[in-house]
Amino acid sequence: MRFDTVIRNGTVVTASDTFVSDIGIKDGRIAALALGLTEADEIIDATGLFVLPGGIDSHVHLDQPSGDGIVMADDFASGTRSAAIGGNSTVLAFCMQEKGQSLREALKVYHEKAEGKCHVDVSFHLVITDPTAEVLGQELPALVEDGYTSLKVFMTYEGLRLRDDEILATLDTARRTGALVMVHCENEDAIRYLIGRHEEEGKFAPKYHATTRPIAAEREATHRALSLAEIVDVPIVIVHVSNREAMEEIRRARQRGQKIAGETCPQYLMLTADDLDLEGLDGAKFVCSPPPRDKASQDACWEGIEQGVFDLFSSDHCPFRFDDPEGKLNEKGKRHFRWIPNGIPGVATRLPILFSEGVMKGRIDINRFVAMTSTNHAKLYGMYPQKGTIAIGSDADIALWDPERRVTLTNELLQHGADYTPYEGLELRGWPVRLLVRGQTITEGHKLRSSEPSGRYQTRQRSKLVAAHPRS
Ligand code: URP
Ligand code: ZN
Ligand code: ZN
Ligand code: ZN
């Protein structure tokens, strides 16, 4: 057989195996795994490189409005460009339902935002902010059938949060339809109470974002979300877990027999609340929710990665510009931390950080790296085995990693829309030196090969986590 492309002599890594092989690519798919493949239009020499499934980042915010005229720093063009630079071949972004809006209307808006702009493949989770009888009874079941098989609900943020009865109703629809629900767990009422006390005491600096969102507020909400899921009898994903106590809630729910997926993010390994207390107002650059905690929480999150409490390592990329009057440090945010938009950039740094800090430092093996950054995302969000692995018939979404490449992170390198990275100056070992999406080279070195976007929208099956679970 003559291939379009052959990747020669690399060390191929999946979530379970590591082996030296050539990869033959035909029509965007992997057509052969063997040694000695030579007949191809293009030969890529991968000697000395790891050949991994492209990263899948299943938690990315792009081009979402944040109220108050605040604008996100990445649209689908710049956000997916940065994703590609960081070795990702697919991102799952959020489609935000506005209050009073139907899900179909919301999807129309987000498909228009993404259409023709993406450099990697994309798919949408639906954020449910207005779970009316019509939305849950009619729209959502039809949309799950159409391949929109995952949702996110918020227990925090004024205007976004759902009450417990609304979460139960949403979980119930998920159970009936086979959708997978991601839950943002923080107790909004406790946070509001603490913000009130901080205001009485005249505490308005960025660092108080962390003290008004304590571990107990995350642990309590995590416990509550897990209890609500148990009552409905439906699997859920606990997203962006920041500390040991929330992890222990997940462990206990699993011991009770619940099917739960857990996610953590680079910020909970690499940052602490002290970063919010930098000179001037620079701490605002690190404001995200849940907030980064302390060294003990970082160690706990590493333990969760090593021991399998976490299935997913995602970026929660949510970029704002620091120099923008309608960005991270707007006039209101300068006066009071509660108006600093939540979220930090990270779609390009997620994989290199876990590769360097996790694999190269011997905390996890490279198969676990692949599982946590690609394979599990594909399985949990209904894209496996089309995506998330290197196997015959799978999309040729492939990242070539040079484990010896040393990189000092700079904002410029990342090619996102934000004007800073929380990881400026961080020294890393290992970098994705080439990315293919469906067989086509998207990045080489630290550059996009073409400015022409060729990403596609990916419809999805039901999650592996719900597939084996009783519906009705
Ligand atoms: O601070 C964060 N994480 N912002 C993004 C929205 C979310 O909660 O995931
Ligand atoms: Zn969240
Ligand atoms: Zn508990
Ligand atoms: Zn998020």
XYZ file of C-alpha atoms and ligand atoms in Angstrom:
484
model
C 0.000 0.000 0.000
C 1.172 3.527 -0.721
C 0.518 5.941 2.138
C 0.014 9.679 2.154
C 2.417 9.971 5.072
C 4.660 7.608 6.986
C 6.047 8.472 10.418
C 9.226 6.407 10.720
C 11.087 4.970 13.653
C 9.340 6.710 16.508
C 8.523 5.299 19.919
C 4.752 4.963 19.750
C 2.921 5.392 23.053
C -0.679 4.617 23.924
C -2.422 4.549 27.290
C -1.308 0.928 27.642
C 1.731 0.264 25.420
C 5.076 1.630 24.299
C 6.698 0.217 21.142
C 8.876 1.215 18.227
C 6.891 1.319 15.003
C 6.318 3.190 11.787
C 2.847 4.610 11.230
C 1.251 4.621 7.802
C -1.380 7.312 7.272
C -3.955 7.243 4.489
C -6.890 9.628 4.019
C -6.434 11.141 7.468
C -6.483 7.848 9.311
C -3.960 5.434 10.689
C -3.778 2.623 8.127
C -0.750 0.639 9.259
C 1.445 0.080 12.303
C 4.554 -1.877 11.347
C 8.265 -1.568 10.789
C 9.700 -0.927 7.357
C 6.933 1.244 5.875
C 8.535 3.226 3.070
C 6.008 3.896 0.326
C 4.617 7.345 0.990
C 4.331 10.833 -0.455
C 5.857 12.204 2.720
C 8.192 10.543 5.216
C 8.550 12.020 8.693
C 11.608 10.829 10.603
C 10.675 10.352 14.262
C 13.908 8.759 15.431
C 14.442 9.671 19.086
C 10.934 11.075 19.406
C 7.851 9.874 21.226
C 4.810 9.470 18.986
C 1.706 10.155 21.057
C -1.990 10.537 20.364
C -2.677 14.269 19.991
C -3.698 15.884 23.229
C -7.402 16.281 23.913
C -8.237 19.171 26.209
C -11.807 18.644 27.346
C -12.038 21.827 29.428
C -11.437 24.994 27.431
C -13.317 28.320 27.449
C -13.206 30.248 24.176
C -15.050 33.381 23.072
C -17.518 33.333 25.969
C -19.082 36.591 27.105
C -18.400 37.311 30.786
C -20.960 40.007 31.471
C -20.001 43.638 32.186
C -18.596 43.892 28.653
C -15.570 41.810 29.665
C -14.083 39.980 26.710
C -12.187 36.736 26.638
C -8.744 36.983 25.094
C -9.150 33.987 22.796
C -11.663 33.331 20.079
C -11.764 29.973 18.321
C -8.941 31.004 15.975
C -6.341 32.073 18.524
C -7.461 29.551 21.141
C -7.130 26.576 18.807
C -3.861 27.944 17.414
C -2.442 27.983 20.928
C -3.917 24.524 21.583
C -2.047 23.213 18.527
C 1.228 24.823 19.622
C 0.868 22.918 22.886
C 0.300 19.537 21.199
C -3.493 19.300 21.234
C -5.422 17.934 18.261
C -8.902 18.341 19.792
C -10.434 20.756 22.287
C -13.830 20.631 23.940
C -15.101 24.160 24.512
C -18.238 25.345 26.255
C -21.432 26.485 24.589
C -22.994 28.809 27.133
C -26.783 28.978 27.326
C -27.953 32.495 28.215
C -30.955 32.814 30.514
C -34.122 32.546 28.444
C -32.214 31.171 25.475
C -32.935 27.785 23.971
C -30.029 25.376 23.662
C -30.472 25.308 19.876
C -30.084 29.094 19.776
C -26.980 28.894 21.958
C -25.513 26.222 19.694
C -26.179 28.326 16.623
C -24.212 31.187 18.193
C -21.229 28.982 19.140
C -21.146 27.112 15.845
C -20.959 30.504 14.133
C -18.117 31.565 16.433
C -16.175 28.382 15.620
C -17.054 27.791 11.955
C -14.073 28.078 9.647
C -11.759 29.365 12.396
C -10.371 26.307 14.156
C -6.856 24.940 13.745
C -7.657 21.721 15.599
C -10.858 19.691 15.936
C -13.467 21.010 18.355
C -16.634 19.916 20.051
C -18.978 21.623 22.523
C -20.202 20.851 26.011
C -23.548 22.529 26.738
C -23.583 24.761 29.824
C -27.067 24.632 31.331
C -27.952 27.909 33.047
C -31.707 27.871 32.504
C -33.042 24.335 32.980
C -36.676 24.933 32.089
C -39.131 22.082 31.541
C -38.817 22.694 27.803
C -34.994 22.608 27.884
C -34.775 19.458 29.999
C -37.860 17.670 28.688
C -37.640 18.365 24.954
C -34.465 20.038 23.773
C -31.784 18.202 25.670
C -32.965 14.671 24.825
C -32.986 15.564 21.121
C -29.556 17.190 21.324
C -28.024 14.177 23.063
C -29.283 12.075 20.149
C -27.606 14.584 17.813
C -24.216 14.048 19.483
C -24.149 16.792 22.138
C -23.565 14.238 24.865
C -22.064 16.287 27.715
C -23.184 19.207 29.879
C -21.744 21.424 32.572
C -23.596 22.838 35.546
C -22.309 25.414 38.016
C -22.916 25.459 41.774
C -21.279 28.886 41.955
C -21.270 32.234 40.094
C -24.267 34.525 40.360
C -26.403 34.169 37.247
C -24.912 30.792 36.314
C -25.369 28.658 39.409
C -28.233 26.212 39.635
C -30.158 25.434 42.802
C -30.005 21.858 44.057
C -33.490 21.076 42.711
C -32.412 22.345 39.298
C -29.268 20.239 39.428
C -31.359 17.197 40.339
C -33.681 17.829 37.409
C -30.709 18.219 35.073
C -29.077 15.048 36.390
C -32.367 13.243 35.938
C -32.481 14.226 32.273
C -28.866 13.121 31.941
C -29.764 9.759 33.387
C -32.673 9.294 31.026
C -30.792 10.391 27.936
C -27.302 9.071 28.660
C -25.611 12.483 28.813
C -22.588 13.074 31.045
C -22.732 16.021 33.466
C -19.657 17.986 34.588
C -20.118 19.831 37.872
C -18.299 22.935 39.107
C -18.357 22.435 42.870
C -18.139 25.483 45.142
C -20.736 26.637 47.666
C -21.980 29.990 46.353
C -23.849 31.002 49.510
C -20.766 30.422 51.668
C -18.679 32.451 49.225
C -21.213 35.284 49.266
C -21.180 35.277 53.057
C -17.390 35.455 53.141
C -17.285 38.224 50.543
C -19.676 40.196 52.785
C -17.372 39.769 55.759
C -14.325 40.759 53.720
C -16.164 43.902 52.590
C -16.935 44.836 56.198
C -13.240 44.501 56.956
C -12.177 46.521 53.923
C -10.432 43.623 52.238
C -10.572 44.105 48.474
C -7.176 43.016 47.072
C -6.855 40.107 44.579
C -5.532 37.754 47.281
C -8.946 37.777 48.962
C -10.359 35.908 45.993
C -8.656 32.875 47.549
C -9.755 33.459 51.144
C -13.404 33.867 50.120
C -13.347 30.522 48.292
C -11.885 28.178 50.926
C -11.352 24.437 50.636
C -14.433 23.803 52.804
C -16.630 25.552 50.220
C -15.262 23.253 47.506
C -15.387 20.120 49.658
C -18.983 20.751 50.743
C -20.176 21.365 47.197
C -18.270 18.321 45.936
C -19.944 16.192 48.592
C -23.337 17.665 47.695
C -22.884 17.131 43.952
C -21.883 13.524 44.575
C -24.897 13.034 46.849
C -27.269 14.505 44.269
C -25.791 12.179 41.643
C -26.225 9.235 43.996
C -29.866 10.144 44.606
C -30.535 10.290 40.863
C -28.205 7.323 40.221
C -26.149 8.863 37.434
C -22.399 9.167 36.736
C -20.870 12.674 36.892
C -17.530 14.398 36.371
C -16.134 16.550 39.192
C -14.103 19.174 37.328
C -11.070 21.222 38.350
C -10.446 19.612 41.759
C -7.916 21.661 43.741
C -7.266 19.844 47.008
C -7.181 16.665 49.069
C -10.535 17.032 50.798
C -12.454 17.227 47.526
C -10.407 14.250 46.280
C -11.435 12.281 49.340
C -15.091 12.955 48.552
C -14.517 11.373 45.139
C -12.762 8.373 46.683
C -15.622 7.852 49.142
C -18.294 8.128 46.433
C -16.469 5.468 44.419
C -16.292 3.262 47.490
C -20.078 3.599 47.744
C -20.240 2.291 44.198
C -20.803 5.524 42.291
C -19.347 6.013 38.810
C -17.405 9.245 39.081
C -14.748 10.843 36.918
C -12.343 13.355 38.426
C -10.432 16.175 36.761
C -7.555 18.346 37.920
C -5.566 21.060 36.165
C -1.979 22.408 35.973
C -2.755 25.416 38.171
C -3.383 23.120 41.142
C 0.053 21.536 40.724
C 2.046 24.649 39.928
C 0.458 27.676 41.653
C -0.562 28.574 45.192
C -2.718 31.258 46.828
C 0.515 33.189 47.442
C 0.620 33.926 43.723
C -2.509 36.056 44.207
C -0.545 38.231 46.633
C 2.053 39.618 44.225
C 3.227 43.236 44.068
C 0.655 45.775 43.012
C -2.333 44.092 41.455
C -0.346 41.415 39.585
C -2.037 38.794 41.767
C -5.118 39.312 39.590
C -3.330 37.338 36.867
C -3.786 34.191 38.965
C -7.457 34.578 39.833
C -9.349 31.428 38.904
C -11.923 29.228 40.606
C -11.396 27.139 42.588
C -8.330 29.158 43.548
C -4.831 27.663 43.730
C -4.250 26.466 47.324
C -0.950 25.569 49.029
C 1.974 23.161 48.840
C 0.068 20.401 50.654
C -2.765 20.655 48.123
C -0.280 20.529 45.248
C 1.162 17.324 46.705
C -2.337 15.914 47.113
C -3.196 16.627 43.479
C 0.004 14.892 42.348
C -0.997 11.935 44.477
C -4.439 11.955 42.814
C -2.757 11.861 39.413
C -0.392 9.066 40.406
C -3.016 6.952 42.149
C -5.869 7.343 39.700
C -8.253 9.569 41.666
C -8.109 11.781 38.594
C -8.999 10.481 35.161
C -8.559 13.796 33.408
C -5.895 16.467 33.309
C -7.369 19.524 31.586
C -6.351 23.145 31.279
C -9.539 25.040 32.184
C -8.087 27.585 29.744
C -10.023 30.797 30.312
C -7.891 33.691 29.069
C -8.161 37.426 29.719
C -5.742 40.207 28.894
C -4.105 42.072 31.736
C -3.618 45.286 29.763
C -7.243 45.387 28.603
C -9.597 47.819 30.388
C -12.281 45.197 29.760
C -10.093 42.277 30.764
C -8.460 40.820 33.823
C -7.834 44.144 35.500
C -10.845 46.274 34.678
C -11.705 49.378 36.735
C -14.096 47.495 39.009
C -11.639 44.648 39.510
C -8.938 47.096 40.619
C -11.238 48.188 43.427
C -12.646 44.794 44.430
C -11.468 41.243 43.762
C -15.017 40.024 43.143
C -15.069 41.804 39.785
C -11.851 40.258 38.477
C -12.951 37.828 35.756
C -12.182 34.255 36.800
C -9.846 32.145 34.732
C -6.283 31.842 33.517
C -4.731 30.844 30.190
C -3.267 27.341 29.888
C -4.284 25.427 26.773
C -0.715 25.477 25.399
C 1.064 24.783 28.678
C -1.043 21.870 29.979
C 0.788 19.082 28.146
C 4.366 20.383 28.403
C 3.940 20.984 32.148
C 2.664 17.463 32.861
C 5.262 15.968 30.518
C 8.131 17.799 32.176
C 6.981 17.783 35.803
C 5.256 14.405 35.671
C 6.952 12.135 33.113
C 10.478 13.576 33.016
C 10.611 13.839 36.807
C 9.478 10.232 37.173
C 6.150 10.878 38.939
C 4.072 9.147 36.259
C 4.924 6.979 33.303
C 4.302 8.121 29.772
C 1.338 5.754 29.326
C -0.405 7.413 32.263
C 0.432 10.758 30.656
C -1.327 9.674 27.459
C -4.320 8.360 29.392
C -4.774 11.539 31.418
C -4.248 13.971 28.568
C -5.867 12.199 25.633
C -7.308 8.674 25.871
C -9.504 9.218 28.924
C -10.898 12.432 27.452
C -11.866 10.537 24.300
C -13.480 7.717 26.277
C -15.302 9.912 28.767
C -16.623 12.286 26.136
C -17.591 9.810 23.459
C -14.821 10.084 20.847
C -12.973 6.801 21.382
C -11.392 5.076 19.454
C -11.753 7.566 16.613
C -9.669 9.881 18.780
C -7.439 9.455 21.818
C -5.273 6.545 20.687
C -2.899 5.277 18.039
C -4.608 2.317 16.415
C -5.549 1.150 12.949
C -8.613 3.092 11.817
C -8.216 5.934 14.307
C -7.876 9.516 13.120
C -4.205 10.311 12.535
C -4.155 12.854 15.371
C -0.539 12.554 16.404
C 1.920 14.609 18.427
C 5.658 14.038 18.066
C 7.418 14.811 21.335
C 11.117 15.498 21.750
C 11.893 14.534 25.359
C 15.238 16.299 25.218
C 13.986 19.649 23.985
C 14.470 22.263 26.724
C 12.069 25.165 26.689
C 11.777 28.214 28.914
C 8.155 29.310 28.826
C 7.463 32.797 27.566
C 4.115 34.299 26.740
C 5.133 34.827 23.129
C 5.800 31.137 22.574
C 2.233 30.161 23.422
C 0.464 32.176 20.705
C -2.717 32.662 22.687
C -4.626 35.924 22.951
C -3.706 36.601 26.573
C -0.823 38.990 27.270
C 0.683 36.854 30.018
C 1.176 33.279 31.126
C 1.084 32.332 34.810
C 4.131 30.168 34.050
C 6.479 32.802 32.567
C 10.090 31.641 32.940
C 9.237 28.057 33.874
C 11.888 25.696 32.546
C 10.587 22.533 30.953
C 12.019 19.383 29.454
C 10.169 17.960 26.487
C 8.063 19.667 23.855
C 5.581 18.641 21.128
C 7.723 19.442 18.095
C 5.161 18.453 15.485
C 1.389 17.974 15.490
C -0.740 16.202 12.922
C -4.530 16.457 12.872
C -6.210 13.830 10.691
C -2.877 13.264 8.980
C -2.190 16.879 8.169
C 0.779 18.642 9.784
C -0.546 21.609 11.759
C 2.538 22.694 13.721
C 6.247 22.267 13.270
C 8.746 23.546 15.802
C 6.958 26.313 17.604
C 5.001 27.464 14.551
C 1.743 26.812 12.747
C 2.481 25.417 9.316
C -0.464 27.137 7.671
C -2.658 30.033 8.692
C -5.570 28.248 6.982
C -7.798 26.718 9.659
C -8.608 23.079 8.943
C -10.207 21.952 12.227
C -13.595 20.273 12.128
C -16.516 20.009 14.467
C -16.600 16.604 16.126
C -19.959 15.035 16.954
C -19.748 12.603 19.793
C -21.149 9.301 21.043
C -22.253 8.785 24.601
C -19.589 8.612 27.291
C -18.069 5.244 28.166
C -18.913 6.128 31.762
C -22.659 6.219 31.068
C -22.791 3.589 28.325
C -22.722 0.739 30.838
C -25.149 2.460 33.212
C -28.898 1.748 33.305
C -30.947 4.539 31.693
C -34.767 4.991 32.039
O -11.865 30.415 37.022
C -12.295 29.662 36.180
N -12.099 28.382 36.264
N -12.965 30.167 35.140
C -13.527 29.415 34.129
C -14.907 29.021 34.421
C -14.974 27.748 35.187
O -15.443 27.790 36.300
O -14.581 26.702 34.708
Zn -15.807 25.600 36.443
Zn -18.377 14.206 52.681
Zn -13.761 25.998 33.326
